[in-house]
PDB file of C-alpha atoms in Angstrom:
ATOM      1  CA  GLY F   1      12.883 -33.580 -52.796  1.00 54.00           C
ATOM      2  CA  ASP F   2      16.032 -33.046 -50.956  1.00 55.00           C
ATOM      3  CA  ILE F   3      15.756 -31.690 -47.285  1.00 55.00           C
ATOM      4  CA  SER F   4      18.427 -29.547 -46.030  1.00 51.00           C
ATOM      5  CA  SER F   5      19.017 -27.466 -42.888  1.00 48.00           C
ATOM      6  CA  SER F   6      21.562 -25.310 -41.319  1.00 48.00           C
ATOM      7  CA  VAL F   7      22.694 -24.621 -37.814  1.00 49.00           C
ATOM      8  CA  THR F   8      24.586 -21.528 -36.710  1.00 48.00           C
ATOM      9  CA  ILE F   9      26.731 -22.166 -33.681  1.00 50.00           C
ATOM     10  CA  SER F  10      28.545 -19.290 -31.754  1.00 46.00           C
ATOM     11  CA  ALA F  11      31.494 -20.134 -29.689  1.00 47.00           C
ATOM     12  CA  TYR F  12      33.207 -18.025 -26.979  1.00 45.00           C
ATOM     13  CA  PHE F  13      36.657 -18.881 -25.879  1.00 44.00           C
ATOM     14  CA  GLY F  14      38.251 -17.848 -22.849  1.00 46.00           C
ATOM     15  CA  VAL F  15      37.664 -18.135 -19.057  1.00 46.00           C
ATOM     16  CA  GLY F  16      34.094 -19.511 -18.256  1.00 50.00           C
ATOM     17  CA  ASN F  17      33.270 -19.250 -21.992  1.00 50.00           C
ATOM     18  CA  VAL F  18      30.998 -16.371 -21.503  1.00 54.00           C
ATOM     19  CA  ALA F  19      29.486 -14.322 -24.183  1.00 62.00           C
ATOM     20  CA  PRO F  20      30.531 -10.554 -24.201  1.00 76.00           C
ATOM     21  CA  ASP F  21      28.269  -8.087 -22.644  1.00 85.00           C
ATOM     22  CA  PRO F  22      26.572  -5.981 -25.509  1.00 91.00           C
ATOM     23  CA  TYR F  23      25.685  -3.192 -23.146  1.00 96.00           C
ATOM     24  CA  CYS F  24      27.635   0.166 -23.497  1.00 95.00           C
ATOM     25  CA  LYS F  25      29.782   1.187 -20.608  1.00 93.00           C
ATOM     26  CA  PRO F  26      30.612   4.767 -21.190  1.00 92.00           C
ATOM     27  CA  PRO F  27      33.552   5.905 -19.101  1.00 86.00           C
ATOM     28  CA  SER F  28      33.058   8.687 -16.440  1.00 86.00           C
ATOM     29  CA  LEU F  29      35.039  10.274 -13.696  1.00 77.00           C
ATOM     30  CA  GLY F  30      32.161   9.171 -11.324  1.00 68.00           C
ATOM     31  CA  ASP F  31      30.969  11.863  -8.915  1.00 62.00           C
ATOM     32  CA  ILE F  32      31.247  10.657  -5.353  1.00 68.00           C
ATOM     33  CA  ILE F  33      32.462  13.876  -4.025  1.00 73.00           C
ATOM     34  CA  TYR F  34      29.672  16.118  -5.104  1.00 81.00           C
ATOM     35  CA  GLY F  35      26.974  13.690  -4.645  1.00 86.00           C
ATOM     36  CA  ASN F  36      25.929  12.974  -8.364  1.00 87.00           C
ATOM     37  CA  TYR F  37      25.174   9.193  -7.796  1.00 90.00           C
ATOM     38  CA  VAL F  38      22.506   6.531  -7.459  1.00 93.00           C
ATOM     39  CA  ASP F  39      22.027   5.807  -3.651  1.00 93.00           C
ATOM     40  CA  GLY F  40      19.299   3.216  -3.971  1.00 95.00           C
ATOM     41  CA  VAL F  41      17.099   1.161  -6.259  1.00 97.00           C
ATOM     42  CA  GLN F  42      13.860  -0.570  -5.465  1.00 97.00           C
ATOM     43  CA  LEU F  43      11.628  -2.349  -7.987  1.00 98.00           C
ATOM     44  CA  ALA F  44       9.600  -5.458  -7.057  1.00 97.00           C
ATOM     45  CA  ASP F  45      12.118  -7.927  -5.638  1.00 97.00           C
ATOM     46  CA  ILE F  46      15.102  -5.646  -6.262  1.00 98.00           C
ATOM     47  CA  GLU F  47      16.101  -3.499  -3.084  1.00 97.00           C
ATOM     48  CA  ASN F  48      19.691  -2.250  -3.276  1.00 97.00           C
ATOM     49  CA  LEU F  49      20.003   0.649  -0.878  1.00 95.00           C
ATOM     50  CA  ASN F  50      22.643   2.957   0.451  1.00 91.00           C
ATOM     51  CA  THR F  51      24.873   2.174  -2.628  1.00 86.00           C
ATOM     52  CA  GLY F  52      26.457   5.623  -2.983  1.00 81.00           C
ATOM     53  CA  GLY F  53      29.839   6.889  -1.640  1.00 68.00           C
ATOM     54  CA  ILE F  54      31.943   3.974  -2.965  1.00 66.00           C
ATOM     55  CA  PRO F  55      33.170   4.925  -6.543  1.00 61.00           C
ATOM     56  CA  PRO F  56      32.774   2.105  -8.950  1.00 66.00           C
ATOM     57  CA  PRO F  57      35.400   1.726 -11.736  1.00 65.00           C
ATOM     58  CA  GLU F  58      34.798   4.622 -14.131  1.00 74.00           C
ATOM     59  CA  GLY F  59      31.302   5.224 -12.762  1.00 86.00           C
ATOM     60  CA  TYR F  60      29.833   1.876 -13.640  1.00 90.00           C
ATOM     61  CA  VAL F  61      28.726  -0.996 -11.456  1.00 91.00           C
ATOM     62  CA  ASP F  62      26.881  -4.321 -12.633  1.00 94.00           C
ATOM     63  CA  TYR F  63      24.552  -5.723  -9.851  1.00 96.00           C
ATOM     64  CA  SER F  64      22.624  -7.926 -12.270  1.00 96.00           C
ATOM     65  CA  ALA F  65      24.210 -11.152 -10.725  1.00 95.00           C
ATOM     66  CA  ASP F  66      22.979 -10.331  -7.381  1.00 95.00           C
ATOM     67  CA  HIS F  67      19.787  -7.954  -7.682  1.00 97.00           C
ATOM     68  CA  PHE F  68      17.156  -9.389 -10.166  1.00 97.00           C
ATOM     69  CA  THR F  69      13.343  -9.334 -10.317  1.00 98.00           C
ATOM     70  CA  ALA F  70      10.550 -10.794 -12.653  1.00 98.00           C
ATOM     71  CA  LEU F  71       7.978  -8.609 -14.350  1.00 98.00           C
ATOM     72  CA  SER F  72       4.905  -9.431 -16.228  1.00 98.00           C
ATOM     73  CA  ARG F  73       3.739  -8.038 -19.298  1.00 98.00           C
ATOM     74  CA  ASN F  74       1.122  -5.363 -18.965  1.00 97.00           C
ATOM     75  CA  SER F  75       1.879  -4.962 -15.166  1.00 97.00           C
ATOM     76  CA  GLN F  76       1.854  -1.564 -13.484  1.00 97.00           C
ATOM     77  CA  GLN F  77       5.184  -1.028 -11.613  1.00 97.00           C
ATOM     78  CA  MET F  78       6.973   1.653  -9.628  1.00 97.00           C
ATOM     79  CA  LEU F  79      10.611   2.138  -9.808  1.00 97.00           C
ATOM     80  CA  MET F  80      11.946   3.916  -6.959  1.00 96.00           C
ATOM     81  CA  VAL F  81      15.455   5.522  -7.218  1.00 96.00           C
ATOM     82  CA  THR F  82      17.153   7.238  -4.340  1.00 95.00           C
ATOM     83  CA  ALA F  83      19.332   9.964  -5.444  1.00 93.00           C
ATOM     84  CA  GLY F  84      22.663  11.044  -4.107  1.00 91.00           C
ATOM     85  CA  PRO F  85      22.820  14.512  -2.217  1.00 91.00           C
ATOM     86  CA  SER F  86      23.790  16.770  -5.025  1.00 90.00           C
ATOM     87  CA  ASP F  87      21.177  19.489  -5.919  1.00 89.00           C
ATOM     88  CA  LEU F  88      22.218  19.283  -9.532  1.00 91.00           C
ATOM     89  CA  ILE F  89      21.705  15.627 -10.056  1.00 92.00           C
ATOM     90  CA  LEU F  90      19.669  14.155 -13.084  1.00 95.00           C
ATOM     91  CA  LEU F  91      18.371  10.636 -12.888  1.00 96.00           C
ATOM     92  CA  SER F  92      17.185   8.260 -15.694  1.00 97.00           C
ATOM     93  CA  ALA F  93      16.391   4.608 -16.114  1.00 98.00           C
ATOM     94  CA  TRP F  94      15.598   2.134 -19.015  1.00 98.00           C
ATOM     95  CA  ILE F  95      14.691  -1.410 -19.392  1.00 98.00           C
ATOM     96  CA  ASP F  96      15.800  -3.281 -22.738  1.00 98.00           C
ATOM     97  CA  TYR F  97      12.251  -4.644 -23.509  1.00 98.00           C
ATOM     98  CA  ASP F  98      13.280  -6.083 -26.887  1.00 98.00           C
ATOM     99  CA  GLN F  99      16.510  -7.676 -25.541  1.00 97.00           C
ATOM    100  CA  SER F 100      18.630  -5.992 -28.288  1.00 97.00           C
ATOM    101  CA  GLY F 101      21.578  -5.021 -26.033  1.00 97.00           C
ATOM    102  CA  THR F 102      20.845  -1.529 -26.421  1.00 97.00           C
ATOM    103  CA  TYR F 103      18.663   1.018 -24.402  1.00 98.00           C
ATOM    104  CA  ASP F 104      16.468   2.671 -26.854  1.00 97.00           C
ATOM    105  CA  ALA F 105      14.701   5.979 -26.566  1.00 97.00           C
ATOM    106  CA  ASP F 106      11.219   4.230 -26.214  1.00 97.00           C
ATOM    107  CA  GLU F 107      12.609   1.983 -23.364  1.00 98.00           C
ATOM    108  CA  LYS F 108      13.219   4.741 -20.985  1.00 98.00           C
ATOM    109  CA  ILE F 109      10.887   4.316 -18.046  1.00 97.00           C
ATOM    110  CA  GLY F 110      11.772   7.645 -16.415  1.00 96.00           C
ATOM    111  CA  GLU F 111      13.808  10.738 -16.154  1.00 96.00           C
ATOM    112  CA  GLY F 112      13.964  13.760 -13.940  1.00 92.00           C
ATOM    113  CA  THR F 113      14.507  14.560 -10.480  1.00 87.00           C
ATOM    114  CA  PHE F 114      11.803  15.520  -7.973  1.00 84.00           C
ATOM    115  CA  PHE F 115      11.082  14.709  -4.435  1.00 85.00           C
ATOM    116  CA  PRO F 116       7.556  14.256  -3.469  1.00 82.00           C
ATOM    117  CA  PHE F 117       8.148  12.573  -0.220  1.00 79.00           C
ATOM    118  CA  GLY F 118      10.395  15.164   1.323  1.00 78.00           C
ATOM    119  CA  ASP F 119      13.522  12.820   1.107  1.00 86.00           C
ATOM    120  CA  ARG F 120      15.677  11.742  -1.774  1.00 90.00           C
ATOM    121  CA  ARG F 121      13.513   9.065  -3.298  1.00 91.00           C
ATOM    122  CA  VAL F 122      12.264   9.683  -6.896  1.00 94.00           C
ATOM    123  CA  PRO F 123       9.351   7.375  -8.146  1.00 94.00           C
ATOM    124  CA  TYR F 124       8.903   6.436 -11.906  1.00 96.00           C
ATOM    125  CA  PHE F 125       5.586   4.848 -12.659  1.00 96.00           C
ATOM    126  CA  PHE F 126       5.592   2.725 -15.910  1.00 97.00           C
ATOM    127  CA  GLN F 127       3.634  -0.165 -17.415  1.00 97.00           C
ATOM    128  CA  VAL F 128       5.485  -3.190 -18.835  1.00 98.00           C
ATOM    129  CA  PRO F 129       4.523  -3.354 -22.668  1.00 98.00           C
ATOM    130  CA  ALA F 130       2.510  -6.115 -23.883  1.00 98.00           C
ATOM    131  CA  THR F 131       5.040  -6.648 -26.609  1.00 97.00           C
ATOM    132  CA  ALA F 132       8.068  -6.860 -24.409  1.00 98.00           C
ATOM    133  CA  SER F 133      10.206 -10.012 -25.253  1.00 98.00           C
ATOM    134  CA  LEU F 134       9.773 -12.831 -22.700  1.00 98.00           C
ATOM    135  CA  GLY F 135      12.991 -13.866 -20.998  1.00 98.00           C
ATOM    136  CA  ASN F 136      15.904 -12.298 -19.314  1.00 98.00           C
ATOM    137  CA  THR F 137      17.063  -8.841 -20.001  1.00 98.00           C
ATOM    138  CA  ARG F 138      18.628  -5.704 -18.283  1.00 98.00           C
ATOM    139  CA  MET F 139      17.883  -2.413 -16.458  1.00 98.00           C
ATOM    140  CA  ARG F 140      19.876   0.635 -16.382  1.00 98.00           C
ATOM    141  CA  VAL F 141      19.687   3.294 -13.835  1.00 97.00           C
ATOM    142  CA  ARG F 142      21.840   6.309 -14.260  1.00 95.00           C
ATOM    143  CA  ALA F 143      22.733   9.597 -12.337  1.00 93.00           C
ATOM    144  CA  VAL F 144      24.412  12.396 -14.130  1.00 93.00           C
ATOM    145  CA  TYR F 145      25.631  15.923 -13.472  1.00 92.00           C
ATOM    146  CA  VAL F 146      24.937  17.558 -17.051  1.00 94.00           C
ATOM    147  CA  ALA F 147      27.933  19.796 -17.756  1.00 93.00           C
ATOM    148  CA  PRO F 148      27.556  22.539 -20.310  1.00 95.00           C
ATOM    149  CA  GLY F 149      27.405  21.131 -23.865  1.00 96.00           C
ATOM    150  CA  GLU F 150      26.483  17.681 -22.617  1.00 96.00           C
ATOM    151  CA  PRO F 151      23.230  16.285 -24.152  1.00 96.00           C
ATOM    152  CA  THR F 152      19.727  16.078 -22.538  1.00 95.00           C
ATOM    153  CA  PRO F 153      17.503  14.336 -22.242  1.00 96.00           C
ATOM    154  CA  MET F 154      19.995  11.726 -20.825  1.00 97.00           C
ATOM    155  CA  ASP F 155      21.723   9.407 -23.203  1.00 97.00           C
ATOM    156  CA  PRO F 156      22.263   5.783 -21.767  1.00 97.00           C
ATOM    157  CA  CYS F 157      25.626   5.703 -23.689  1.00 96.00           C
ATOM    158  CA  TYR F 158      27.170   9.167 -23.665  1.00 96.00           C
ATOM    159  CA  ALA F 159      30.389   9.534 -21.772  1.00 93.00           C
ATOM    160  CA  TYR F 160      29.189  12.376 -19.401  1.00 93.00           C
ATOM    161  CA  GLN F 161      32.079  13.700 -17.441  1.00 90.00           C
ATOM    162  CA  TYR F 162      30.365  13.040 -14.168  1.00 89.00           C
ATOM    163  CA  SER F 163      28.093  10.020 -13.833  1.00 90.00           C
ATOM    164  CA  GLU F 164      27.301   6.770 -12.155  1.00 92.00           C
ATOM    165  CA  ILE F 165      25.514   3.722 -14.005  1.00 93.00           C
ATOM    166  CA  GLU F 166      23.996   0.784 -12.225  1.00 95.00           C
ATOM    167  CA  GLU F 167      22.775  -2.314 -13.990  1.00 96.00           C
ATOM    168  CA  TYR F 168      20.307  -4.798 -12.809  1.00 98.00           C
ATOM    169  CA  ALA F 169      18.651  -7.944 -14.245  1.00 98.00           C
ATOM    170  CA  ILE F 170      15.004  -8.288 -15.326  1.00 98.00           C
ATOM    171  CA  THR F 171      12.951 -11.364 -16.311  1.00 98.00           C
ATOM    172  CA  ILE F 172       9.840 -10.576 -18.398  1.00 98.00           C
ATOM    173  CA  ASN F 173       7.325 -13.204 -18.184  1.00 98.00           C
ATOM    174  CA  GLY F 174       3.794 -13.816 -19.697  1.00 97.00           C
ATOM    175  CA  ASN F 175       1.926 -14.273 -16.377  1.00 97.00           C
ATOM    176  CA  THR F 176      -1.349 -12.380 -15.569  1.00 97.00           C
ATOM    177  CA  PRO F 177      -0.371  -9.358 -13.640  1.00 97.00           C
ATOM    178  CA  LEU F 178      -1.353  -9.387  -9.865  1.00 96.00           C
ATOM    179  CA  ASP F 179      -1.930  -6.204  -8.069  1.00 97.00           C
ATOM    180  CA  CYS F 180      -0.707  -5.497  -4.402  1.00 97.00           C
ATOM    181  CA  THR F 181      -3.683  -7.496  -3.070  1.00 96.00           C
ATOM    182  CA  GLY F 182      -3.028 -10.455  -5.214  1.00 96.00           C
ATOM    183  CA  THR F 183      -5.937  -9.500  -7.546  1.00 97.00           C
ATOM    184  CA  PRO F 184      -5.420 -10.590 -11.359  1.00 97.00           C
ATOM    185  CA  ASN F 185      -5.235  -7.287 -13.241  1.00 96.00           C
ATOM    186  CA  GLY F 186      -6.493  -5.457 -10.205  1.00 96.00           C
ATOM    187  CA  PRO F 187      -6.500  -1.731  -9.512  1.00 95.00           C
ATOM    188  CA  THR F 188      -4.164  -1.551  -6.202  1.00 97.00           C
ATOM    189  CA  ASN F 189      -0.728  -1.086  -7.668  1.00 97.00           C
ATOM    190  CA  PRO F 190       2.612   0.362  -6.307  1.00 96.00           C
ATOM    191  CA  GLY F 191       2.077   4.082  -5.581  1.00 94.00           C
ATOM    192  CA  ASN F 192      -1.646   3.687  -4.603  1.00 96.00           C
ATOM    193  CA  SER F 193      -2.666   4.829  -1.286  1.00 95.00           C
ATOM    194  CA  CYS F 194      -3.190   2.288   1.744  1.00 96.00           C
ATOM    195  CA  ASN F 195      -3.106   2.305   5.480  1.00 96.00           C
ATOM    196  CA  ASP F 196      -0.167   0.768   7.328  1.00 95.00           C
ATOM    197  CA  GLY F 197      -1.693   0.761  10.715  1.00 95.00           C
ATOM    198  CA  ASN F 198       1.017   3.158  12.018  1.00 92.00           C
ATOM    199  CA  PRO F 199      -0.208   6.372  13.595  1.00 88.00           C
ATOM    200  CA  SER F 200       3.203   7.838  13.490  1.00 86.00           C
ATOM    201  CA  THR F 201       3.366   7.964   9.508  1.00 89.00           C
ATOM    202  CA  VAL F 202       1.522   9.812   6.943  1.00 88.00           C
ATOM    203  CA  LEU F 203       0.888   9.682   3.171  1.00 88.00           C
ATOM    204  CA  ASP F 204       0.919   5.806   3.225  1.00 93.00           C
ATOM    205  CA  PHE F 205       1.239   4.072  -0.050  1.00 95.00           C
ATOM    206  CA  TYR F 206       2.163   0.775  -1.525  1.00 96.00           C
ATOM    207  CA  GLN F 207       6.008   0.520  -2.119  1.00 95.00           C
ATOM    208  CA  SER F 208       7.601  -0.966  -5.105  1.00 96.00           C
ATOM    209  CA  ASP F 209       7.406  -4.492  -3.603  1.00 96.00           C
ATOM    210  CA  CYS F 210       3.765  -3.782  -2.539  1.00 97.00           C
ATOM    211  CA  THR F 211       4.371  -3.596   1.007  1.00 96.00           C
ATOM    212  CA  CYS F 212       2.430  -0.723   2.605  1.00 96.00           C
ATOM    213  CA  ALA F 213       4.459   1.998   4.288  1.00 94.00           C
ATOM    214  CA  GLY F 214       4.222   5.678   5.176  1.00 92.00           C
ATOM    215  CA  ILE F 215       6.382   8.504   5.739  1.00 86.00           C
ATOM    216  CA  PRO F 216       7.326   8.923   9.377  1.00 86.00           C
ATOM    217  CA  THR F 217       6.338  12.118  11.317  1.00 86.00           C
ATOM    218  CA  ASP F 218       8.398  13.963  13.947  1.00 86.00           C
ATOM    219  CA  CYS F 219       7.104  14.623  17.331  1.00 90.00           C
ATOM    220  CA  SER F 220       5.236  17.656  16.197  1.00 85.00           C
ATOM    221  CA  GLY F 221       3.407  15.544  13.369  1.00 82.00           C
ATOM    222  CA  ILE F 222       5.489  16.967  10.461  1.00 82.00           C
ATOM    223  CA  ALA F 223       6.494  14.380   7.888  1.00 76.00           C
ATOM    224  CA  LEU F 224      10.344  13.824   7.925  1.00 72.00           C
ATOM    225  CA  GLY F 225      10.602  16.657  10.453  1.00 77.00           C
ATOM    226  CA  THR F 226      13.330  17.519  12.865  1.00 85.00           C
ATOM    227  CA  ALA F 227      11.433  17.556  16.031  1.00 88.00           C
ATOM    228  CA  LEU F 228      12.842  14.102  17.306  1.00 84.00           C
ATOM    229  CA  PRO F 229      13.306  12.539  20.711  1.00 88.00           C
ATOM    230  CA  GLY F 230      16.068  14.225  22.592  1.00 90.00           C
ATOM    231  CA  THR F 231      15.563  17.651  20.621  1.00 92.00           C
ATOM    232  CA  SER F 232      14.539  20.726  22.423  1.00 92.00           C
ATOM    233  CA  CYS F 233      10.964  21.701  22.910  1.00 92.00           C
ATOM    234  CA  ASP F 234       8.722  23.989  24.917  1.00 93.00           C
ATOM    235  CA  ASP F 235       6.459  22.296  27.524  1.00 92.00           C
ATOM    236  CA  GLY F 236       4.630  25.439  28.255  1.00 91.00           C
ATOM    237  CA  ASN F 237       5.584  25.432  31.888  1.00 92.00           C
ATOM    238  CA  ALA F 238       7.452  28.413  33.253  1.00 89.00           C
ATOM    239  CA  ASN F 239       8.694  26.310  36.280  1.00 90.00           C
ATOM    240  CA  THR F 240      10.778  23.888  34.199  1.00 89.00           C
ATOM    241  CA  GLY F 241      13.823  24.232  31.880  1.00 90.00           C
ATOM    242  CA  GLY F 242      15.793  22.313  29.328  1.00 91.00           C
ATOM    243  CA  ASP F 243      12.599  21.028  27.862  1.00 91.00           C
ATOM    244  CA  VAL F 244      13.081  17.979  25.387  1.00 92.00           C
ATOM    245  CA  TYR F 245      11.189  15.359  23.754  1.00 91.00           C
ATOM    246  CA  ASP F 246      11.334  11.933  25.478  1.00 92.00           C
ATOM    247  CA  ALA F 247      11.161   8.565  23.650  1.00 88.00           C
ATOM    248  CA  ASN F 248       7.451   8.680  23.454  1.00 87.00           C
ATOM    249  CA  CYS F 249       7.614  12.375  22.081  1.00 89.00           C
ATOM    250  CA  ALA F 250       6.161  13.906  25.323  1.00 92.00           C
ATOM    251  CA  CYS F 251       7.717  17.239  25.803  1.00 93.00           C
ATOM    252  CA  ALA F 252       8.947  17.886  29.546  1.00 91.00           C
ATOM    253  CA  GLY F 253      11.613  19.824  31.409  1.00 90.00           C
ATOM    254  CA  LEU F 254      13.306  19.770  34.611  1.00 89.00           C
ATOM    255  CA  ALA F 255      11.797  21.775  37.599  1.00 88.00           C
ATOM    256  CA  PHE F 256      13.738  24.757  38.742  1.00 81.00           C
ATOM    257  CA  ASP F 257      15.061  24.758  42.275  1.00 74.00           C
ATOM    258  CA  CYS F 258      13.289  27.193  44.520  1.00 64.00           C
TER     259      CYS F 258
END
């Protein structure tokens, strides 16, 4: 019998012949003044910190050309998002696992604003689905101030009045997941406790890139406290004044004149 075949060819015309970006870009006023923005994103090889304070066009910035990482199917991951300073901020994140060009409800990897470490970092723990499509895709991280009448849970495409979106590149692979010790399918994953060997930190845990780091303590042993070198203290000696912590966190004052 006859054999027939067909080929579909898509052509894009214009500078660079680049296919149009399918992802929604909802307009927003942004909110740099009041602090409703993403100030940092960490996931595996992605580390994009201190990004707040510079208003992107209409509250949208695409970092996918410069910040990307590979994730294995079934791997345990921790996305760490640093929030802007607003007390009213809401954060969310999605990965387009099926490479459909949309962020579906079941592709949301985290939502909410909680600060377990005493700073502005918010961890989202997730497992890459075994059914995630292999290849290149995108991750969206969004910060929003939800005004009265605007939708919650957060919608990836709704035009919130005050919002910032950051986009990142993700490659899904079929490699056997390695934990933070290099063990195939091991139990030691980002977020698990560890020992960074630094006596000046507490609550040591594996970071998003599997480095072990703790939360720094101040001179009185309080995590992220304010008793820092150069600040006032009390050395317990009635014959001294102007007591301050030195560079080694020793509290000492100057002896009074006779």
